[in-house]
CSV table of C-alpha atoms in Angstrom, one decimal:
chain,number,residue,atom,x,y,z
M,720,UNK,CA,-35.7,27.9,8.2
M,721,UNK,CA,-39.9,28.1,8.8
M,722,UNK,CA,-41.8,28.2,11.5
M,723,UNK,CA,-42.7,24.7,13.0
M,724,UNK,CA,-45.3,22.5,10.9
M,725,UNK,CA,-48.1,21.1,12.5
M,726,UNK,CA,-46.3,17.7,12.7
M,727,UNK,CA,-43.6,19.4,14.5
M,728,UNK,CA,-45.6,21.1,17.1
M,729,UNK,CA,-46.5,17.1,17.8
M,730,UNK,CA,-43.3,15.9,17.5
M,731,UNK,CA,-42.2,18.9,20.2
M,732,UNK,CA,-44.8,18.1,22.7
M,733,UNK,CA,-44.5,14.4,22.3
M,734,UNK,CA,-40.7,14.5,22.8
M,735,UNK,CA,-41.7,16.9,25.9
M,736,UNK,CA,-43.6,14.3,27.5
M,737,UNK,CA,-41.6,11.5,26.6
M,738,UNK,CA,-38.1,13.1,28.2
M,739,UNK,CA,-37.0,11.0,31.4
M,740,UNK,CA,-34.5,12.0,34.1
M,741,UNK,CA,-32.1,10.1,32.5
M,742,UNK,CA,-31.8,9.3,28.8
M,743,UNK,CA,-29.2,7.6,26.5
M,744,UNK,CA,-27.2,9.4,24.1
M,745,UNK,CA,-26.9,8.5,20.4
M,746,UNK,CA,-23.6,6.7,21.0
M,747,UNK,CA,-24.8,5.1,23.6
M,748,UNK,CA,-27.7,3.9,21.6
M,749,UNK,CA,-25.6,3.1,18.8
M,750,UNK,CA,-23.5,0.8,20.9
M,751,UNK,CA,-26.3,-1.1,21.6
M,752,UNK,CA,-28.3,-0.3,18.8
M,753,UNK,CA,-27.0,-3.4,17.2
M,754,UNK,CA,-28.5,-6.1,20.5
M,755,UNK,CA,-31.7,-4.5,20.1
M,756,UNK,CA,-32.2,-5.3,16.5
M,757,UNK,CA,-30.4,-8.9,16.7
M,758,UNK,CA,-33.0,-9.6,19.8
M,759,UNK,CA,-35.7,-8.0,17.8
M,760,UNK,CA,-35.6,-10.1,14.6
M,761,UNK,CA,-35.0,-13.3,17.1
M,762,UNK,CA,-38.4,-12.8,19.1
M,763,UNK,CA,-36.3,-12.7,22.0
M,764,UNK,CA,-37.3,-10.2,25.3
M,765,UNK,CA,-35.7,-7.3,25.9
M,766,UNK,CA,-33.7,-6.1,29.2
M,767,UNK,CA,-33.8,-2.4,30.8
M,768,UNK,CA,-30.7,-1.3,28.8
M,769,UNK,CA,-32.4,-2.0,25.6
M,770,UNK,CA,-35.7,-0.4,26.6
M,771,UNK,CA,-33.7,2.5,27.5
M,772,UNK,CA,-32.5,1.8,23.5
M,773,UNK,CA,-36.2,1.9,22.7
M,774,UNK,CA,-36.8,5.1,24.4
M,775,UNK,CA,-33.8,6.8,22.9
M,776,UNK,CA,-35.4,5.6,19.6
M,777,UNK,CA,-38.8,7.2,20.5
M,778,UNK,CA,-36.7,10.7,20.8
M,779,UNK,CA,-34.0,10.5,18.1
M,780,UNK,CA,-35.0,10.6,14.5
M,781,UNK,CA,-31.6,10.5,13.1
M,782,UNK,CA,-30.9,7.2,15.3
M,783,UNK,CA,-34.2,6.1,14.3
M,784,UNK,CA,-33.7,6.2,10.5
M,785,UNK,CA,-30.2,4.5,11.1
M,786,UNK,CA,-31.9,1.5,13.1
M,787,UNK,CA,-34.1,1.0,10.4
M,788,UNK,CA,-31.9,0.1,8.1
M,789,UNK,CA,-30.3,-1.9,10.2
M,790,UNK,CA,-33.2,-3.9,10.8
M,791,UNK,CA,-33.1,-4.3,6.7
M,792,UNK,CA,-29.8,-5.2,6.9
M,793,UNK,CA,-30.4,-8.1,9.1
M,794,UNK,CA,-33.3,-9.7,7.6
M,795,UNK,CA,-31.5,-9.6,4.5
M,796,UNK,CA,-28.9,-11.1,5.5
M,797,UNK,CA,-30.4,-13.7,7.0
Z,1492,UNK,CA,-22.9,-14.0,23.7
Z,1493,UNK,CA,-24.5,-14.0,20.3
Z,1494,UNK,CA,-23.2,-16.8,18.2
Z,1495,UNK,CA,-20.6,-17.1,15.7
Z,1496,UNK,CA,-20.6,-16.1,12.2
Z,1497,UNK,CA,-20.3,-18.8,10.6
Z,1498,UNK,CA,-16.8,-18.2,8.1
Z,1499,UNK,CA,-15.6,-15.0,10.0
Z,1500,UNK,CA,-13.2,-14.9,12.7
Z,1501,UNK,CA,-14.3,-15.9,15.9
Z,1502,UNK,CA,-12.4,-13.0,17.7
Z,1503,UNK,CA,-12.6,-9.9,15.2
Z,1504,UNK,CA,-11.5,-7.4,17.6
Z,1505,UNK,CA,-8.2,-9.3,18.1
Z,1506,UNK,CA,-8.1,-10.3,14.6
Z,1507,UNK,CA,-8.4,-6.5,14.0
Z,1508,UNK,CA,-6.1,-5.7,16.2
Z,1509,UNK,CA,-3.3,-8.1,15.2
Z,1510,UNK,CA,-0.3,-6.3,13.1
Z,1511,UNK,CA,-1.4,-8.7,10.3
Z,1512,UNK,CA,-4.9,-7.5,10.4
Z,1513,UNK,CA,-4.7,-7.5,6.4
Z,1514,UNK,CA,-6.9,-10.2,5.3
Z,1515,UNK,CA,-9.8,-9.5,8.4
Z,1516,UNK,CA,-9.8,-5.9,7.0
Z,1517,UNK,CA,-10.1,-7.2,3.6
Z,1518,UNK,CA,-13.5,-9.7,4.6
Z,1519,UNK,CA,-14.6,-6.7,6.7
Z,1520,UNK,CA,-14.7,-4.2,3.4
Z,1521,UNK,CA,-16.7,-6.9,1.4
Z,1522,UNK,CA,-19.4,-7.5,4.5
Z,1523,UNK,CA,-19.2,-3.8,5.0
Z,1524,UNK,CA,-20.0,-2.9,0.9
Z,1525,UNK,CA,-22.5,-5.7,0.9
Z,1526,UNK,CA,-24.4,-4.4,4.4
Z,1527,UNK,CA,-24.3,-0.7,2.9
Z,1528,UNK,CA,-25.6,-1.4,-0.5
Z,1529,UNK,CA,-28.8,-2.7,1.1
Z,1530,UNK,CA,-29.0,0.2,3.9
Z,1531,UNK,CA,-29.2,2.5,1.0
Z,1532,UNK,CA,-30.9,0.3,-1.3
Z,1533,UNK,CA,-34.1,2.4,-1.4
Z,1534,UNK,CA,-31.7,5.8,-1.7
Z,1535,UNK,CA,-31.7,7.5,-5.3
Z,1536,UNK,CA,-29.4,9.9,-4.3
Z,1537,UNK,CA,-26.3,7.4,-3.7
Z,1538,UNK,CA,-23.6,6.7,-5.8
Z,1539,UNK,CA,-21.3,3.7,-6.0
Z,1540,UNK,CA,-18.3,6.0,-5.5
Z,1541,UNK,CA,-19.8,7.2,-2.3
Z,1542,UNK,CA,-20.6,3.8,-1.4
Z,1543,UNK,CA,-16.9,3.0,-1.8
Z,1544,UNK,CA,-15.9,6.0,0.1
Z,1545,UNK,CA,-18.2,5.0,3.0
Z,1546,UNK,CA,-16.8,1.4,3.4
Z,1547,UNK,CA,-13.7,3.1,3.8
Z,1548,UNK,CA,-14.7,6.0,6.3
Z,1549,UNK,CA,-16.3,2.6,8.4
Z,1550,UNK,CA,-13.1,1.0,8.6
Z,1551,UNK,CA,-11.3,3.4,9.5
Z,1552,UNK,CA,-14.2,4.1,12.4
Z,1553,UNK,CA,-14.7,0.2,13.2
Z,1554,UNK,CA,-10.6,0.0,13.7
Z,1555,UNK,CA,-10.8,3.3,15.6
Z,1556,UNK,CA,-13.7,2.5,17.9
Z,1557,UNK,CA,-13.0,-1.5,18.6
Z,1558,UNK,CA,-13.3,-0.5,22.1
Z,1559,UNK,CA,-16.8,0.0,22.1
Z,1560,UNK,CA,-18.1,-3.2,20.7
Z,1561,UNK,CA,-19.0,-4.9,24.0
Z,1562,UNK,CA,-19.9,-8.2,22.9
Z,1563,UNK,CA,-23.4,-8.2,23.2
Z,1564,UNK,CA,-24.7,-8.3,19.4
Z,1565,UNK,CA,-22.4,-10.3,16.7
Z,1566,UNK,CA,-19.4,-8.6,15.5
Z,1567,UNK,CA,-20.6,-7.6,11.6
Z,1568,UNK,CA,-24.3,-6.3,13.0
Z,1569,UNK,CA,-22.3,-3.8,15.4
Z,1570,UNK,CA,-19.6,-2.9,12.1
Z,1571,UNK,CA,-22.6,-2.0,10.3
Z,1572,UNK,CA,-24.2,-0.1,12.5
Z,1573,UNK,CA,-21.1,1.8,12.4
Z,1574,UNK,CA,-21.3,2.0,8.6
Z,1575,UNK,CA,-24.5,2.9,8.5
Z,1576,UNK,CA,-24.3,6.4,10.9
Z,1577,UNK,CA,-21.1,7.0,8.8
Z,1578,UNK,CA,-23.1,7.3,5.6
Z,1579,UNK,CA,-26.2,8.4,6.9
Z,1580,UNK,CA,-24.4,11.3,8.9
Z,1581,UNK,CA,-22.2,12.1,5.5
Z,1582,UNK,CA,-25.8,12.1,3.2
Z,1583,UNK,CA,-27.3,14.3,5.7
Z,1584,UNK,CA,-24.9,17.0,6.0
Z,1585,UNK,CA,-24.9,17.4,2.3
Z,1586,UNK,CA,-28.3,18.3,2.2
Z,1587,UNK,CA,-28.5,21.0,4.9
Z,1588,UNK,CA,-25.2,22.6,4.5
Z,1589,UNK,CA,-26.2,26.0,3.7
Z,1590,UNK,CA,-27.9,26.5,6.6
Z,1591,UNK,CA,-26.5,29.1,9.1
Z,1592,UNK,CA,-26.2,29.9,12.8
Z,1593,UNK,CA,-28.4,32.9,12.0
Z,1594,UNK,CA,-30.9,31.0,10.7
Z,1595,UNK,CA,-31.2,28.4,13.5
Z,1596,UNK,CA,-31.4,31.4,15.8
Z,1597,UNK,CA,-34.0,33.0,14.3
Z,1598,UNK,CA,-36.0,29.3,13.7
Z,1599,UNK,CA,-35.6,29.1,17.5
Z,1600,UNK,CA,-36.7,33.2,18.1
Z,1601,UNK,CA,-39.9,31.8,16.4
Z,1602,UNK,CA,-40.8,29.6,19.1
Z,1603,UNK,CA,-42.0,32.3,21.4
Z,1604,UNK,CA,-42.7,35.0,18.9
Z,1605,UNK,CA,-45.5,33.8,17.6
Z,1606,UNK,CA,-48.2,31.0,18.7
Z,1607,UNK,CA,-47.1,27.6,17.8
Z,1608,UNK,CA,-47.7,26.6,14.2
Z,1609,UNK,CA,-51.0,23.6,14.6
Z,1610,UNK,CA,-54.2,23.1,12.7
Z,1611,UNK,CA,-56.9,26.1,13.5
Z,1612,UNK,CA,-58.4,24.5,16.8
Z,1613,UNK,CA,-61.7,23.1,16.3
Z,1614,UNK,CA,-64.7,21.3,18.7
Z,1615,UNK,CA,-62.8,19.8,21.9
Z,1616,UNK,CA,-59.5,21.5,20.9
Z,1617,UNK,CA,-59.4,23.5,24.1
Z,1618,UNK,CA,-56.9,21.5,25.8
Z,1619,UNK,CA,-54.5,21.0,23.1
Z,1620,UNK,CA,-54.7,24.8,22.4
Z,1621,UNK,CA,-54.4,25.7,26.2
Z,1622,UNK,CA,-50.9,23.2,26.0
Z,1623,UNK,CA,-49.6,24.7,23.3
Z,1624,UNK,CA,-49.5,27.7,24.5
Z,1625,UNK,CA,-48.3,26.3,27.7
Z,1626,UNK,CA,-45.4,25.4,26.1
Z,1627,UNK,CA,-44.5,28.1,24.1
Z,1628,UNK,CA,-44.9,30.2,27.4
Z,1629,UNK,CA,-42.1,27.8,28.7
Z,1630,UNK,CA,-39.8,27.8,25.9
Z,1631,UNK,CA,-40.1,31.6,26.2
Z,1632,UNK,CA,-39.7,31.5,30.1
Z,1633,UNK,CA,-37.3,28.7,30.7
Z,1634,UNK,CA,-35.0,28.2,27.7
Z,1635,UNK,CA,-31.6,30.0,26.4
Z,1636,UNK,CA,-31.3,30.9,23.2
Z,1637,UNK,CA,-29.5,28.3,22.0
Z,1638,UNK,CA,-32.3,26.2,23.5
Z,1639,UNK,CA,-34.3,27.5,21.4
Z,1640,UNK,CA,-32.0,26.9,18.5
Z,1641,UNK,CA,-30.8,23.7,19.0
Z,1642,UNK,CA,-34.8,22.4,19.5
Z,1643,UNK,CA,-36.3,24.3,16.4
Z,1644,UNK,CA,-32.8,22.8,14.4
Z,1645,UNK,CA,-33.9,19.6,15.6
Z,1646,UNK,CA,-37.7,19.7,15.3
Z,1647,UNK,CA,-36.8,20.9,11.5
Z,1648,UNK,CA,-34.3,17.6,10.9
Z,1649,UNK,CA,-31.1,19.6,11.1
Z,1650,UNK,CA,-28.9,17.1,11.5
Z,1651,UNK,CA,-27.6,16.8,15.2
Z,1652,UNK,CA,-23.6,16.7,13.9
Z,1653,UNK,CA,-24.8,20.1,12.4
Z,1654,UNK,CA,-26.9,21.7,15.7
Z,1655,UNK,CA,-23.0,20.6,17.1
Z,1656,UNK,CA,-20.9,22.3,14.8
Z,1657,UNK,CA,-23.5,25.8,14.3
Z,1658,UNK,CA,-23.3,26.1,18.2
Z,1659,UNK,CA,-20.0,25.6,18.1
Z,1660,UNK,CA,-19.7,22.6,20.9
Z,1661,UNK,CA,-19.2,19.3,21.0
Z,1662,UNK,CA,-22.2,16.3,20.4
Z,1663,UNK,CA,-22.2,15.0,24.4
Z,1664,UNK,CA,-22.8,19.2,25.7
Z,1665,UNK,CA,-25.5,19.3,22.8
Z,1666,UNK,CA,-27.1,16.6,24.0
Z,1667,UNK,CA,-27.5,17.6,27.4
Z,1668,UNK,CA,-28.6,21.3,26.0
Z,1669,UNK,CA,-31.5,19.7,24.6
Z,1670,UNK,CA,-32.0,17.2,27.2
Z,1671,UNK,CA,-31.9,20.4,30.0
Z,1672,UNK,CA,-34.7,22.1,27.6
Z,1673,UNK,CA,-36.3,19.4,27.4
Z,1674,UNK,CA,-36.9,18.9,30.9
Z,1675,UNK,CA,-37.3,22.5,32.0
Z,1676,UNK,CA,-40.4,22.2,29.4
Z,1677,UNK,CA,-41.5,19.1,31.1
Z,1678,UNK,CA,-41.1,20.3,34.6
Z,1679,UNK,CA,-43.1,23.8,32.8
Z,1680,UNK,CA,-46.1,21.6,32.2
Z,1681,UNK,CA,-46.1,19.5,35.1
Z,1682,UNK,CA,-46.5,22.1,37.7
Z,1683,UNK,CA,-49.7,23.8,35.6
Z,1684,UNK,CA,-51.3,20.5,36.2
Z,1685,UNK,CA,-50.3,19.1,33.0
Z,1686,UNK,CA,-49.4,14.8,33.5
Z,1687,UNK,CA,-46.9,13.6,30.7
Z,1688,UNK,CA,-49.9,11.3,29.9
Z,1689,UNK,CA,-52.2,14.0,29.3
Z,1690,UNK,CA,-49.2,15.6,27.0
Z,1691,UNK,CA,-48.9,12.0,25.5
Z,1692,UNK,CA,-52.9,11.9,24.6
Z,1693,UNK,CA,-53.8,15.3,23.3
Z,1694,UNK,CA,-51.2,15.2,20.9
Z,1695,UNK,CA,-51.5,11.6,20.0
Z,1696,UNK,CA,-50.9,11.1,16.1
């Protein structure tokens, strides 16, 4: 593996600053992942669990690539 | 309560559940193939046996985790999201399974051996160059090796399912690994005078 890449180094001291007490983990995203982009796509407002889903998404690249295509799902399929 | 799908079953989880589940798994396969197809629609890597092996994988993991779906999104947009970690967790282990504990180890000894990896520092780069070595002083100070290993695996995209298995623990003690370091590097900044906001700005894409 190399050493970090400059974009790392930002991704590090972003996710540094970002970091809260208390955080969801990916499952706990994932189970609400799915609100989140329904709400999303609807225009409709968002309640403190989902912004917690919104923060988790700020932190996780994994879950983040995942809600995407979710999103893509969803508007294609409606 | 999201509204119905128009077609499906108003309850899936009980139609799911029901000994005669056969024809509810059969309309969740074809939603489920349909739902994949365009989460990997801009994948070249993908093919349509793997596709079919996914859909299975999900419904074995949709019938397995029914507990979970709360309600609160429509039944098929939770399945998929299911689905979709399923394949994306399969596609990603493929591509980084050569990598070893070793090598995560060392990836995480480079975080304090060495100053952080950034762009020389140029006019009004002070700050960002006295943070960055802020943090690596913290990362060297406050964080266990497999800190260090778990952040570099994840700075680097190792896949988390990966970080798990090469530390040899399970995904919910992971997570709170990296949470811990990630605080202890936050708490590191903080009390050198260092606001999350001025963490947030000076490395602002």
């Amino acid at each position: 593996m190399n050493p970090l890449s400059p974009q790392q180094v930002r991704d590090l001291a972003r996710f540094v600053a970002l970091t809260r007490d208390r955080e969801l983990n990916c499952s706990e995203c994932r189970d609400a992942a799915g609100e989140l982009a329904e709400r999303r796509l609807a225009g409709l407002p968002l309640d403190t669990t989902l912004e917690r889903v919104e923060h988790h998404l700020q932190l996780c690249p994994e879950c983040t690539e995942e809600f995407r295509a979710l999103e893509r799902v969803l508007r294609e399929s409606t | 309560m999201p509204p119905p799908e128009p077609g499906l079953p108003l309850d899936w989880p009980e139609s799911l559940r029901a000994a005669d589940n056969g024809a509810a798994i059969v309309v969740l396969r074809t939603h489920l193939a349909v739902r994949l197809r365009v989460a990997l629609s801009d994948r070249t890597d993908v093919s349509e046996a793997q596709i079919e092996d996914f859909v299975q994988e999900s419904i074995l993991r949709v019938l397995s985790q029914l507990d979970r779906y709360a309600g609160r999104s429509r039944f098929l947009t939770w399945a998929t999201s299911v689905a979709i970690n399923v394949a994306f967790t399969e596609l990603r282990k493929k591509r980084w399974q050569d990598v070893s504990l070793d090598a995560l180890v060392e990836a995480g000894r480079h975080l304090t051996e060495e100053p952080l990896a950034e762009e020389a520092p140029s006019g009004g780069d002070e700050e960002r160059t006295r943070l960055l070595e802020s943090l690596r002083e913290a990362i060297a100070l406050h964080l266990t090796e497999r800190q260090r290993a778990a952040i570099a695996g994840e700075l680097q995209g190792l896949p988390f399912d990966q970080v798990v298995s090469l530390l040899g623990t399970n995904r919910n003690a992971a997570y709170k690994l990296l949470h811990d370091a990630r605080l202890a590097l936050r708490r590191h900044l903080i009390a050198g005078g260092t606001s999350a906001e001025t963490i947030r700005t000076v490395f602002a894409p």
